[in-house]
PDB file of C-alpha atoms in Angstrom:
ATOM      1  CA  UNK R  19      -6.970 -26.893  39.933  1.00 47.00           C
ATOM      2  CA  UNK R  20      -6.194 -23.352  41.646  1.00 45.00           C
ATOM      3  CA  UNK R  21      -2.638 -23.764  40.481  1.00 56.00           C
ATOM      4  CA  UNK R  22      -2.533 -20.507  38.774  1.00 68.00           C
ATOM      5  CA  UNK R  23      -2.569 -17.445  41.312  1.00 80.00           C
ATOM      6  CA  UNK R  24      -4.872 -14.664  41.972  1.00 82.00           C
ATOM      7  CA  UNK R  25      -3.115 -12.040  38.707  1.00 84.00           C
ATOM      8  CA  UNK R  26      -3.293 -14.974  36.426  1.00 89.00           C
ATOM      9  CA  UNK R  27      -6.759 -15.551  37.294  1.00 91.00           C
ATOM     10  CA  UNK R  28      -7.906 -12.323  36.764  1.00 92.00           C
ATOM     11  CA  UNK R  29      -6.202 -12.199  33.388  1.00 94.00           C
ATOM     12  CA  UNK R  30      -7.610 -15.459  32.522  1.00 95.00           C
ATOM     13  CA  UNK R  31     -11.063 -14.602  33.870  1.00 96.00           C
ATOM     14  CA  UNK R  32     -11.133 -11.678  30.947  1.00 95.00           C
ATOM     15  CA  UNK R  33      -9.588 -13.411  28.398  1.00 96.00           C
ATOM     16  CA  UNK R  34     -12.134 -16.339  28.759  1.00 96.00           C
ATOM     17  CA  UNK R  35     -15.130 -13.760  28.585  1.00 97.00           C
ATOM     18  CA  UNK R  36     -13.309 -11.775  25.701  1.00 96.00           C
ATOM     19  CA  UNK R  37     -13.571 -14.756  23.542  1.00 96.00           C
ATOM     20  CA  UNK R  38     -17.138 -15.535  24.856  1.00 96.00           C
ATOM     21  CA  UNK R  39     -17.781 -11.908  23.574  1.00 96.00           C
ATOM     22  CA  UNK R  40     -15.569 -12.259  20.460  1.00 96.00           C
ATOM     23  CA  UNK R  41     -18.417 -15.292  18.973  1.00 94.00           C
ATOM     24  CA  UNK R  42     -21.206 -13.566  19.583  1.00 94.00           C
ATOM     25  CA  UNK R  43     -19.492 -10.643  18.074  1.00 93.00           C
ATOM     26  CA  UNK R  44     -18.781 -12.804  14.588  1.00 92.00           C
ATOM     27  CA  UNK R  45     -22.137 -13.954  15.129  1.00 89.00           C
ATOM     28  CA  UNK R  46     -23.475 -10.810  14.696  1.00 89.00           C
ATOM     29  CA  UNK R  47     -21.577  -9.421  11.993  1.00 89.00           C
ATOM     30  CA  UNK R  48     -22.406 -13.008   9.918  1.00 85.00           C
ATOM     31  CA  UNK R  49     -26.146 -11.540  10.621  1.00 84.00           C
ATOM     32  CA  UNK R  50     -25.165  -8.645   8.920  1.00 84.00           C
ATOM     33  CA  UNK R  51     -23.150 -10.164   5.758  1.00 82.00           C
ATOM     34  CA  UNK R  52     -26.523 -12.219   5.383  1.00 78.00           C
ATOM     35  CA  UNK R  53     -29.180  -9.294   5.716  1.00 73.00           C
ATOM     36  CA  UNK R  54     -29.134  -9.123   2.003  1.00 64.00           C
ATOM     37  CA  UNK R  55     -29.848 -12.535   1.497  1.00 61.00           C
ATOM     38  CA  UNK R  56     -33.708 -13.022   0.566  1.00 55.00           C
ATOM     39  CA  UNK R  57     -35.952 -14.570   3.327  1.00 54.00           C
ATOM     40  CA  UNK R  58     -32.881 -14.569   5.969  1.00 58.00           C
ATOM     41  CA  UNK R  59     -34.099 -15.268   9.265  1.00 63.00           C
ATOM     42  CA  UNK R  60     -32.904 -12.650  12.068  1.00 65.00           C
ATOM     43  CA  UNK R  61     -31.444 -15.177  14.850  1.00 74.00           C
ATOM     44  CA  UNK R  62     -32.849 -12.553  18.016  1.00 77.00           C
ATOM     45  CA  UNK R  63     -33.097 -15.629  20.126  1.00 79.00           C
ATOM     46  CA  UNK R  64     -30.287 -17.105  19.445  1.00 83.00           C
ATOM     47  CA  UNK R  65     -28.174 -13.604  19.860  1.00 88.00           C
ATOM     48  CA  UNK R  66     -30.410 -12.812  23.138  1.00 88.00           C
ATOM     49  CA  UNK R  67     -29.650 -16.556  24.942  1.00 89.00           C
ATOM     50  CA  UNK R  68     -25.702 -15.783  24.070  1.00 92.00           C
ATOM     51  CA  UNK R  69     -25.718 -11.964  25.477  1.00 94.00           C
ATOM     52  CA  UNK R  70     -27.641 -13.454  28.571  1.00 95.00           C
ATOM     53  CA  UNK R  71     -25.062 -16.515  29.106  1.00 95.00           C
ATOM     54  CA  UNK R  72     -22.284 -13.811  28.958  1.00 97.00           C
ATOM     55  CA  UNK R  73     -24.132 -11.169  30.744  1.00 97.00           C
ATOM     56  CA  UNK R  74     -24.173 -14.028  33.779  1.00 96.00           C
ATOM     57  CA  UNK R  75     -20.652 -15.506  33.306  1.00 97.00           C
ATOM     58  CA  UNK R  76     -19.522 -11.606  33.588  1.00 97.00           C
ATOM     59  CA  UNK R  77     -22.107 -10.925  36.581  1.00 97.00           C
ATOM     60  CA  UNK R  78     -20.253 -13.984  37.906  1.00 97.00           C
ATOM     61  CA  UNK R  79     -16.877 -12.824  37.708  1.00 97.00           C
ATOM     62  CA  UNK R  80     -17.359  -9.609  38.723  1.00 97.00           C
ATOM     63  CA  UNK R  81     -19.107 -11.205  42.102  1.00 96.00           C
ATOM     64  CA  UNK R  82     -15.896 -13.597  42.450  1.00 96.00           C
ATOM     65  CA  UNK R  83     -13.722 -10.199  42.188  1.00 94.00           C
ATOM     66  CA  UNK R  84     -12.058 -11.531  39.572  1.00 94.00           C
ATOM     67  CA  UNK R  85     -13.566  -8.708  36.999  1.00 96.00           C
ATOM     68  CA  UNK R  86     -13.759  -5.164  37.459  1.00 96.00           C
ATOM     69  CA  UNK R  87     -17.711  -4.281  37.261  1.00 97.00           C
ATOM     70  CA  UNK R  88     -16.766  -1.166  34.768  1.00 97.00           C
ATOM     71  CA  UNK R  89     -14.485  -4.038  32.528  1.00 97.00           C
ATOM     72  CA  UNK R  90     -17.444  -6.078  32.595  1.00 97.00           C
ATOM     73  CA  UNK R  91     -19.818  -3.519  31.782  1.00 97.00           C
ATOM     74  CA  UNK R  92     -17.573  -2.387  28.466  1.00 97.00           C
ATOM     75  CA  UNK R  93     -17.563  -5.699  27.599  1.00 97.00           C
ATOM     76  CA  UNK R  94     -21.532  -6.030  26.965  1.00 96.00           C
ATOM     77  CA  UNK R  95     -21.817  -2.087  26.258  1.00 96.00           C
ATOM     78  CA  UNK R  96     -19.810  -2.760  23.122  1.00 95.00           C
ATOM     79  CA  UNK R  97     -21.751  -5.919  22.475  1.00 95.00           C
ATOM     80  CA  UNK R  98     -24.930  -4.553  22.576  1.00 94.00           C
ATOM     81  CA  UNK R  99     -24.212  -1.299  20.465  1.00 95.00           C
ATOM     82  CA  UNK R 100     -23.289  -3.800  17.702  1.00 93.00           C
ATOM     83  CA  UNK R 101     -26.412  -5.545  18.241  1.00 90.00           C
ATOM     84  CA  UNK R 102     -28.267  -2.191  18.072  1.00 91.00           C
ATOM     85  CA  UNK R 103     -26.391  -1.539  14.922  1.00 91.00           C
ATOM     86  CA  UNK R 104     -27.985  -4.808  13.098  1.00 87.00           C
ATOM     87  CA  UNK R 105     -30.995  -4.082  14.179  1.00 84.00           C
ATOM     88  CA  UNK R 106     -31.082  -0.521  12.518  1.00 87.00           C
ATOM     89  CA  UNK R 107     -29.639  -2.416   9.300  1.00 85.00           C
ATOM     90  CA  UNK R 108     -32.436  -5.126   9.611  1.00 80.00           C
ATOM     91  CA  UNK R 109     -34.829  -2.245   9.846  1.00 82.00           C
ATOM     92  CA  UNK R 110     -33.795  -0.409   6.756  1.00 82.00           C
ATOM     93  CA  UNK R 111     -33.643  -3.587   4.993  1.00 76.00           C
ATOM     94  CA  UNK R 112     -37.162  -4.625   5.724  1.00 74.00           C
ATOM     95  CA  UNK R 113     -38.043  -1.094   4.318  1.00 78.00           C
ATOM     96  CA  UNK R 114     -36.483  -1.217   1.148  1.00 71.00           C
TER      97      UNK R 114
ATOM     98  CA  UNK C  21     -10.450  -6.311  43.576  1.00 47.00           C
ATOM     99  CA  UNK C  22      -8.005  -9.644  43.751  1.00 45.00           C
ATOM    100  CA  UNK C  23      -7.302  -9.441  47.320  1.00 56.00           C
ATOM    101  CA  UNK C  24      -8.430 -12.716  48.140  1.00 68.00           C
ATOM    102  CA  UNK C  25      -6.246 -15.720  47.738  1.00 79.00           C
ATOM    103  CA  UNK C  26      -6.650 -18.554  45.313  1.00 82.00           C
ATOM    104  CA  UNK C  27      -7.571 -20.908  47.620  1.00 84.00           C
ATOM    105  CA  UNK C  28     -10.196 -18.028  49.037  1.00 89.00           C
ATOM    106  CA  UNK C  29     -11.511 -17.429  45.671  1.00 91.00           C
ATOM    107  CA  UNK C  30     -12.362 -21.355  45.087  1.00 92.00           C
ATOM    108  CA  UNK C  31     -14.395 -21.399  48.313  1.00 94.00           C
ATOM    109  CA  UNK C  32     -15.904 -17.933  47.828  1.00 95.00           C
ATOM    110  CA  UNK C  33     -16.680 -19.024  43.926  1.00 96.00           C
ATOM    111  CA  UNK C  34     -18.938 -22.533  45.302  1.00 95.00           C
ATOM    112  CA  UNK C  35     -20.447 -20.347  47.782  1.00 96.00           C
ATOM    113  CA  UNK C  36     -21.885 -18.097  45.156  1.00 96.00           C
ATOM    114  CA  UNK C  37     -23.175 -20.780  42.834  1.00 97.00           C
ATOM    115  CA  UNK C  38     -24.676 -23.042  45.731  1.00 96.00           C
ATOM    116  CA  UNK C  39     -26.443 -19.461  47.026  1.00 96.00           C
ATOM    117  CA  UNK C  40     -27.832 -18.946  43.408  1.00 95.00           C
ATOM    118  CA  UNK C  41     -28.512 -23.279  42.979  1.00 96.00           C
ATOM    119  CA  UNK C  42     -30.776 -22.333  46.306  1.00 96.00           C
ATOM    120  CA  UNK C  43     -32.370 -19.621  44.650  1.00 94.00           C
ATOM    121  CA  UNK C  44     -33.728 -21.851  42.153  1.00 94.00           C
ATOM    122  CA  UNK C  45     -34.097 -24.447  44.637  1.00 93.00           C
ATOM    123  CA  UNK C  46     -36.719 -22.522  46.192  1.00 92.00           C
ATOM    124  CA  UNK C  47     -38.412 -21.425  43.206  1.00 89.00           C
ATOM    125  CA  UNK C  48     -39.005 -24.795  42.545  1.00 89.00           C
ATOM    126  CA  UNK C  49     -40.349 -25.608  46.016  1.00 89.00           C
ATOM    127  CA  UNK C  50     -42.745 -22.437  45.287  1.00 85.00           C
ATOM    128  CA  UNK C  51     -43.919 -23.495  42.682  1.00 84.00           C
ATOM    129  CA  UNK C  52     -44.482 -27.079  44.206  1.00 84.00           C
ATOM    130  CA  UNK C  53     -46.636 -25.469  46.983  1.00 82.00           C
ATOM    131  CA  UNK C  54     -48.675 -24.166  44.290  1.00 78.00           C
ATOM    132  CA  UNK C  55     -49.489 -26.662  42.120  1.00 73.00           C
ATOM    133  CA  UNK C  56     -53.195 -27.160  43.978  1.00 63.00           C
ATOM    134  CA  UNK C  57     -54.094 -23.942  43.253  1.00 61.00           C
ATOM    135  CA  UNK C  58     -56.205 -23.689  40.045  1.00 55.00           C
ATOM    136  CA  UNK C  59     -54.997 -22.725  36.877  1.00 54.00           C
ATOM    137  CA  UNK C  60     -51.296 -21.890  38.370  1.00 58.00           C
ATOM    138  CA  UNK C  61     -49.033 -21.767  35.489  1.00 63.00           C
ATOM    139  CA  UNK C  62     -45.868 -23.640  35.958  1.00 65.00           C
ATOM    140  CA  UNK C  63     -43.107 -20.605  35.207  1.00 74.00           C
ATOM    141  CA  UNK C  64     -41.446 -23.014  33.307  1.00 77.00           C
ATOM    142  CA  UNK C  65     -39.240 -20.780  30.928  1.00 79.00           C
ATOM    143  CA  UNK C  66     -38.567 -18.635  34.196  1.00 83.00           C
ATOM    144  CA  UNK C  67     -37.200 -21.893  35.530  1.00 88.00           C
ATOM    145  CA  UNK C  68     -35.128 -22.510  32.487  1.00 88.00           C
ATOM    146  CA  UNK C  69     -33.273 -19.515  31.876  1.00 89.00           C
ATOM    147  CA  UNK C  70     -32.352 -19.410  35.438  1.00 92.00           C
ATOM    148  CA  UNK C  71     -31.174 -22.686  35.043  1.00 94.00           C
ATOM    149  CA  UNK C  72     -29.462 -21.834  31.530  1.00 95.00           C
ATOM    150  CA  UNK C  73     -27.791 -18.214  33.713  1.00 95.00           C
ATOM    151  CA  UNK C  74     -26.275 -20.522  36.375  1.00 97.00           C
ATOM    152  CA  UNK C  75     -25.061 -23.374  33.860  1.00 97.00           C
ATOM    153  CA  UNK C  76     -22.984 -20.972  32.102  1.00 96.00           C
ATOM    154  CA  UNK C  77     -21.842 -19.426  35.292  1.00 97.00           C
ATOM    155  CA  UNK C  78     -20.843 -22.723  36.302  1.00 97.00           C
ATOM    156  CA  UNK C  79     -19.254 -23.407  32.857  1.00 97.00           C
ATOM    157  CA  UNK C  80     -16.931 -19.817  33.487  1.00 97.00           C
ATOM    158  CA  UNK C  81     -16.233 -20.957  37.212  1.00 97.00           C
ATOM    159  CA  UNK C  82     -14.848 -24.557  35.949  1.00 97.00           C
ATOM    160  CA  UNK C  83     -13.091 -23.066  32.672  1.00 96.00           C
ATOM    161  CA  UNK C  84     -11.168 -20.425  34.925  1.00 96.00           C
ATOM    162  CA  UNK C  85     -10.222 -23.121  37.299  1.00 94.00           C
ATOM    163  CA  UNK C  86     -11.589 -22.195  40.494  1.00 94.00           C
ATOM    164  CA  UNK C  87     -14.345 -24.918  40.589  1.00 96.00           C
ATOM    165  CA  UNK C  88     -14.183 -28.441  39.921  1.00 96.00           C
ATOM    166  CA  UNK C  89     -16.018 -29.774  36.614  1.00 97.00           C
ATOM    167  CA  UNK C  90     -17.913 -32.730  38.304  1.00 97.00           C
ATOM    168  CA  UNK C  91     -18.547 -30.311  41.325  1.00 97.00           C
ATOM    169  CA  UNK C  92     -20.213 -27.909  39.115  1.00 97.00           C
ATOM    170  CA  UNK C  93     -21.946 -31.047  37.395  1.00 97.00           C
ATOM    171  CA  UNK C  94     -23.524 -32.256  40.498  1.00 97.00           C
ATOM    172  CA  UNK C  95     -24.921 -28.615  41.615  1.00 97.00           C
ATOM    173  CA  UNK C  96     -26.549 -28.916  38.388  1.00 96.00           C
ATOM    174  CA  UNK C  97     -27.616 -32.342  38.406  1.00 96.00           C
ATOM    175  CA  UNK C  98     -29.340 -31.648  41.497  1.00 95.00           C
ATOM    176  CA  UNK C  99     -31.702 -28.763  40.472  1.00 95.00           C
ATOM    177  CA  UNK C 100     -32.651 -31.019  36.980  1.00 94.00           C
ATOM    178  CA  UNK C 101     -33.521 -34.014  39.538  1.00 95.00           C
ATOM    179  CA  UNK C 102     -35.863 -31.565  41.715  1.00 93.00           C
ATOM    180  CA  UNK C 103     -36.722 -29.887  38.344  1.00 90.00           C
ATOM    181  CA  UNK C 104     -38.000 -33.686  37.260  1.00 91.00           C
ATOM    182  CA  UNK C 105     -40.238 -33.999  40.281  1.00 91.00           C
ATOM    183  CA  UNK C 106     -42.051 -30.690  39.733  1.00 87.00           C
ATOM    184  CA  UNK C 107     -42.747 -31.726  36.008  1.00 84.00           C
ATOM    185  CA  UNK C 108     -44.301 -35.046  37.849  1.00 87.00           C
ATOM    186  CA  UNK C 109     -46.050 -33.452  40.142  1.00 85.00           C
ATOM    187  CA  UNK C 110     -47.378 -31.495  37.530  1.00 80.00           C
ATOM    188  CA  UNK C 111     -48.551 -34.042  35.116  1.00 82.00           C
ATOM    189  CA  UNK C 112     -50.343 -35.672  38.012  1.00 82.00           C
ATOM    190  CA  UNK C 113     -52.028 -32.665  38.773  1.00 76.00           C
ATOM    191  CA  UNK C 114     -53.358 -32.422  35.560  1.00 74.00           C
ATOM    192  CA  UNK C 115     -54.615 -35.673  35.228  1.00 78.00           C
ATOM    193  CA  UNK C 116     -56.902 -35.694  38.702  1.00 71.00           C
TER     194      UNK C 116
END
């Protein structure tokens, strides 16, 4: 442990949440591919628990100084604007 | 951001997870102090997703490096144990 120094840890730090971000991320979009499927469940608990575990790893790292607050912000900006996006798609499917 | 030192950032990293363990720690012990009062809910999901935000920021902190995995096991293992005696506490409660 600690073997890696302070720049490597920041770049690991973000690469580790990236890839956090990155499942929930397919996640989503295999919500989408499935929308048209008849009866398909919309997983908003599991896709809430998994923004909330990230939004508290990044909350973490940004404490430990490791990650910028903006980076971390971006991070579950983008997240949740692709979130939003299913949602509107969910929406419009319900109505049709 | 990344002024500290590695071996700074390990110590700074368990300080911020014990302070938020203690957090919990003491909304257990509230909710302890509580249990004669009549019909007090027990703010059990409140309990669990707190427990669920600092797991995974425990997860991050042992994944980056900067925290030792049976460390980070233990500060867990501690709140489930005091976690345990509330739920029997509470189950006696509702039996008298």
């Amino acid at each position: 442990m600690a073997a890696d120094r302070v720049p490597e840890l920041t770049s690991k730090a973000l690469a580790l949440l990236k890839a956090d971000a990155d499942k929930i991320y397919k996640l989503i979009d295999v919500q989408m591919e499935n929308l048209t499927m008849p009866s398909c469940p919309l997983y908003e608990e599991v896709l809430d628990t998994q923004m909330f575990g990230l939004s508290r790893a990044i909350e973490f790292a940004v404490r430990l100084g490791v990650v910028e607050e903006a980076t971390g912000r971006e991070i579950l900006d983008h997240l949740e604007r692709k979130l939003a996006t299913l949602h509107e798609m969910f929406d419009q499917d319900q109505k049709s």
